[in-house]
CSV table of C-alpha atoms and ligand atoms in Angstrom, one decimal:
chain,number,residue,atom,x,y,z
A,776,MET,CA,99.9,85.0,102.4
A,777,PRO,CA,103.2,84.3,100.6
A,778,ASP,CA,104.0,85.1,96.9
A,779,LEU,CA,104.3,82.1,94.5
A,780,LEU,CA,106.7,81.6,91.6
A,781,VAL,CA,105.5,79.8,88.5
A,782,PRO,CA,107.9,78.6,85.8
A,783,LEU,CA,106.5,79.4,82.4
A,784,TYR,CA,108.8,77.2,80.3
A,785,ASP,CA,107.0,73.9,81.1
A,786,LEU,CA,103.3,74.8,81.4
A,787,PRO,CA,100.5,72.3,81.0
A,788,GLY,CA,98.6,72.6,77.7
A,789,ILE,CA,95.2,74.2,77.5
A,790,GLN,CA,92.2,72.0,77.2
A,791,GLU,CA,89.1,73.6,75.7
A,792,GLN,CA,85.9,73.1,77.7
A,793,ASP,CA,82.5,72.6,76.2
A,794,GLY,CA,80.3,75.6,76.6
A,795,LEU,CA,83.1,78.0,77.7
A,796,TRP,CA,84.8,80.7,75.7
A,797,VAL,CA,88.2,81.7,77.1
A,798,GLY,CA,90.1,84.7,75.6
A,799,LYS,CA,90.9,88.4,75.8
A,800,PRO,CA,88.1,91.0,75.7
A,801,MET,CA,88.3,93.9,73.4
A,802,PRO,CA,88.8,97.5,74.7
A,803,HIS,CA,85.2,98.5,74.2
A,804,GLN,CA,84.1,95.6,76.4
A,805,SER,CA,86.0,97.0,79.4
A,806,PRO,CA,82.9,98.5,81.1
A,807,SER,CA,81.1,95.2,81.4
A,808,VAL,CA,84.3,93.3,82.4
A,809,LEU,CA,85.1,95.9,85.1
A,810,SER,CA,81.6,96.0,86.4
A,811,PHE,CA,81.6,92.2,86.7
A,812,ILE,CA,84.8,92.4,88.8
A,813,GLY,CA,83.6,95.2,91.0
A,814,ASP,CA,80.1,93.6,91.6
A,815,ASN,CA,81.4,90.1,92.3
A,816,PHE,CA,84.8,90.8,94.0
A,817,SER,CA,86.1,94.2,95.1
A,818,ASN,CA,86.8,97.7,94.1
A,819,GLY,CA,90.5,97.0,94.7
A,820,TRP,CA,90.5,94.2,92.1
A,821,LYS,CA,88.4,96.3,89.8
A,822,ALA,CA,91.1,99.0,90.0
A,823,GLU,CA,93.9,96.6,89.3
A,824,ALA,CA,92.0,95.0,86.4
A,825,SER,CA,91.4,98.5,84.9
A,826,THR,CA,95.2,98.8,84.3
A,827,ALA,CA,94.9,95.7,82.0
A,828,PHE,CA,93.0,97.9,79.5
A,829,GLY,CA,96.0,100.2,79.2
A,830,SER,CA,97.4,97.7,76.7
A,831,VAL,CA,96.0,96.5,73.4
A,832,PRO,CA,95.2,93.7,73.6
A,833,PRO,CA,94.4,93.9,77.3
A,834,THR,CA,96.5,91.9,79.8
A,835,LEU,CA,93.5,90.0,81.0
A,836,ILE,CA,91.7,86.8,80.1
A,837,VAL,CA,88.0,86.2,80.7
A,838,ALA,CA,85.8,83.1,80.5
A,839,VAL,CA,82.3,83.5,79.2
A,840,ASP,CA,79.5,80.9,79.5
A,841,ARG,CA,78.5,80.5,75.8
A,842,ALA,CA,74.9,79.6,76.5
A,843,SER,CA,74.0,82.6,78.7
A,844,GLY,CA,76.7,85.0,77.4
A,845,ARG,CA,77.6,85.8,81.0
A,846,LEU,CA,81.1,86.3,82.3
A,847,ALA,CA,82.2,83.4,84.5
A,848,GLY,CA,85.7,84.5,85.5
A,849,PHE,CA,88.8,86.5,84.9
A,850,CYS,CA,92.5,86.5,85.3
A,851,CYS,CA,94.9,89.5,84.9
A,852,TRP,CA,98.6,89.9,84.6
A,853,ASP,CA,101.0,92.9,84.6
A,854,CYS,CA,98.4,94.7,86.6
A,855,THR,CA,99.5,94.5,90.3
A,856,ALA,CA,103.1,94.8,89.2
A,857,LYS,CA,105.1,93.8,86.2
A,858,GLY,CA,105.4,90.1,85.9
A,859,TYR,CA,102.7,89.4,88.4
A,860,LEU,CA,99.7,87.2,87.7
A,861,GLY,CA,96.4,88.2,89.2
A,862,PRO,CA,93.9,89.1,90.4
A,863,ILE,CA,91.9,86.0,89.6
A,864,GLY,CA,88.2,85.4,90.3
A,865,ILE,CA,85.5,83.0,89.3
A,866,TYR,CA,81.8,83.8,89.7
A,867,GLU,CA,80.6,81.8,92.7
A,868,GLY,CA,78.1,79.8,90.8
A,869,SER,CA,80.7,78.8,88.2
A,870,ARG,CA,83.4,77.5,90.6
A,871,GLY,CA,84.5,73.8,90.7
A,872,ARG,CA,84.1,73.3,87.0
A,873,GLY,CA,87.6,74.0,85.7
A,874,VAL,CA,87.0,77.7,84.9
A,875,GLY,CA,89.7,78.9,87.2
A,876,LYS,CA,92.2,76.5,85.8
A,877,ALA,CA,91.3,77.6,82.2
A,878,VAL,CA,91.7,81.3,82.8
A,879,VAL,CA,94.9,81.0,84.8
A,880,LEU,CA,96.6,78.7,82.2
A,881,ALA,CA,95.5,80.9,79.4
A,882,ALA,CA,97.0,84.0,81.2
A,883,LEU,CA,100.2,82.1,82.0
A,884,HIS,CA,100.6,81.0,78.3
A,885,SER,CA,100.1,84.7,77.3
A,886,MET,CA,102.8,85.8,79.7
A,887,ARG,CA,105.2,83.2,78.2
A,888,GLU,CA,104.4,84.4,74.7
A,889,ALA,CA,105.1,88.0,75.9
A,890,GLY,CA,108.6,86.9,76.9
A,891,TYR,CA,108.4,86.2,80.6
A,892,GLY,CA,110.3,83.1,82.0
A,893,TYR,CA,108.5,83.1,85.4
A,894,ALA,CA,105.3,84.6,86.8
A,895,VAL,CA,104.8,85.8,90.4
A,896,ILE,CA,101.4,85.3,92.1
A,897,GLY,CA,101.3,88.0,94.7
A,898,ASP,CA,99.8,87.4,98.2
A,899,ALA,CA,98.3,84.1,96.9
A,900,GLY,CA,95.2,83.1,98.8
A,901,PRO,CA,94.5,79.5,97.6
A,902,VAL,CA,98.1,78.3,97.5
A,903,GLU,CA,97.1,74.6,96.9
A,904,PHE,CA,94.9,75.6,93.9
A,905,PHE,CA,98.0,77.2,92.2
A,906,GLN,CA,100.3,74.3,93.2
A,907,ARG,CA,97.9,71.9,91.6
A,908,ILE,CA,97.3,73.6,88.3
A,909,CYS,CA,100.6,75.2,87.4
A,910,ASP,CA,103.4,73.9,89.6
A,911,ALA,CA,103.6,77.1,91.7
A,912,ARG,CA,106.3,77.3,94.4
A,913,VAL,CA,106.1,79.3,97.6
A,914,ILE,CA,108.7,82.1,97.7
A,915,GLU,CA,110.1,82.0,101.2
A,916,GLY,CA,110.2,85.4,103.0
A,917,SER,CA,107.8,87.0,100.6
A,918,GLU,CA,105.3,88.4,103.1
A,919,PRO,CA,104.3,91.3,102.9
A,920,GLY,CA,106.4,91.5,99.7
A,921,ILE,CA,105.4,94.5,97.6
A,922,TYR,CA,102.2,95.0,99.7
A,923,GLY,CA,104.0,96.6,102.6
A,924,ASN,CA,103.2,100.3,101.9
A,925,PRO,CA,101.0,102.1,104.5
A,926,ILE,CA,98.2,103.3,102.2
A,927,HIS,CA,94.8,101.7,103.0
B,625,LIG,C1,90.3,79.9,93.7
B,625,LIG,C2,89.4,80.0,92.5
B,625,LIG,C3,90.0,80.9,91.5
B,625,LIG,C4,89.3,78.5,91.9
B,625,LIG,O1,88.5,78.6,90.7
B,625,LIG,P1,87.6,77.3,90.2
B,625,LIG,O2,87.1,77.5,88.9
B,625,LIG,O3,86.7,76.9,91.3
B,625,LIG,O4,88.8,76.2,90.2
B,625,LIG,P2,88.8,74.9,89.2
B,625,LIG,O5,87.5,74.3,89.1
B,625,LIG,O6,89.5,75.3,87.9
B,625,LIG,O7,89.8,73.9,90.0
B,625,LIG,C5,91.0,73.4,89.4
B,625,LIG,C6,91.6,72.4,90.4
B,625,LIG,O8,92.0,73.1,91.6
B,625,LIG,C7,91.3,72.6,92.7
B,625,LIG,N1,90.9,73.7,93.6
B,625,LIG,C8,89.9,74.7,93.3
B,625,LIG,N2,89.9,75.6,94.3
B,625,LIG,C9,90.8,75.2,95.2
B,625,LIG,C10,91.2,75.7,96.5
B,625,LIG,N3,90.6,76.8,97.0
B,625,LIG,N4,92.2,75.0,97.1
B,625,LIG,C11,92.8,73.9,96.6
B,625,LIG,N5,92.4,73.3,95.4
B,625,LIG,C12,91.4,74.0,94.7
B,625,LIG,C13,90.1,71.8,92.1
B,625,LIG,O9,89.6,70.8,93.0
B,625,LIG,C14,90.6,71.3,90.8
B,625,LIG,O10,91.4,70.1,91.1
B,625,LIG,P3,91.4,68.9,90.0
B,625,LIG,O11,91.9,69.5,88.7
B,625,LIG,O12,92.4,67.9,90.6
B,625,LIG,O13,90.0,68.5,89.9
B,625,LIG,C15,87.9,80.4,92.9
B,625,LIG,O14,87.5,79.6,94.0
B,625,LIG,C16,87.7,81.9,93.3
B,625,LIG,O15,87.5,82.7,92.4
B,625,LIG,N6,87.9,82.1,94.6
B,625,LIG,C17,87.7,83.5,95.1
B,625,LIG,C18,88.8,84.5,94.6
B,625,LIG,C19,90.2,84.0,94.9
B,625,LIG,O16,90.5,83.5,96.0
B,625,LIG,N7,91.1,84.3,94.0
B,625,LIG,C20,92.5,84.0,94.1
B,625,LIG,C21,93.2,85.2,94.7
B,625,LIG,S1,95.0,84.9,94.7
């Protein structure tokens, strides 16, 4: 899949959602956040997300269902490579309710506040999702991009 480029100087505003907490976890919460990612997505994404906890605050946004206290999704930046957004994942039972949009926009606003002008979404799976929520544009000729090394 291609990489996408997202302009950060004209982002849509963030709308709070009833019943959903969206924000950065604290360092001592890294075990539960990383277990959530490993259990629901992949060890590769867990490894990428673990680098988010090398910064204080971490370069990662989570969404938590306030009623149950359970993690509903996450979005990282500066983990795959500097200036890259992702990985992003929403718990299967929480999809289709705006959680993905909420964590991605919160992460993009944090990148803007950190001084970036653009974000790259590497090897973007659901291209239309990103085009819809943050005006992402396909970077022509970006496959395999930074993912071309031979380690498996
Ligand atoms: C892709 C993913 C993050 C979307 O999360 P979500 O919480 O279901 O998405 P939202 O409910 O916030 O959707 C926001 C908008 O995008 C649309 N959308 C959601 N998933 C989409 C998809 N796969 N393709 C196109 N549009 C999509 C929704 O219809 C909604 O549109 P609307 O605002 O016009 O109503 C989620 O399905 C997921 O975790 N998938 C597996 C992991 C993955 O692919 N991560 C991305 C790796 S680059």
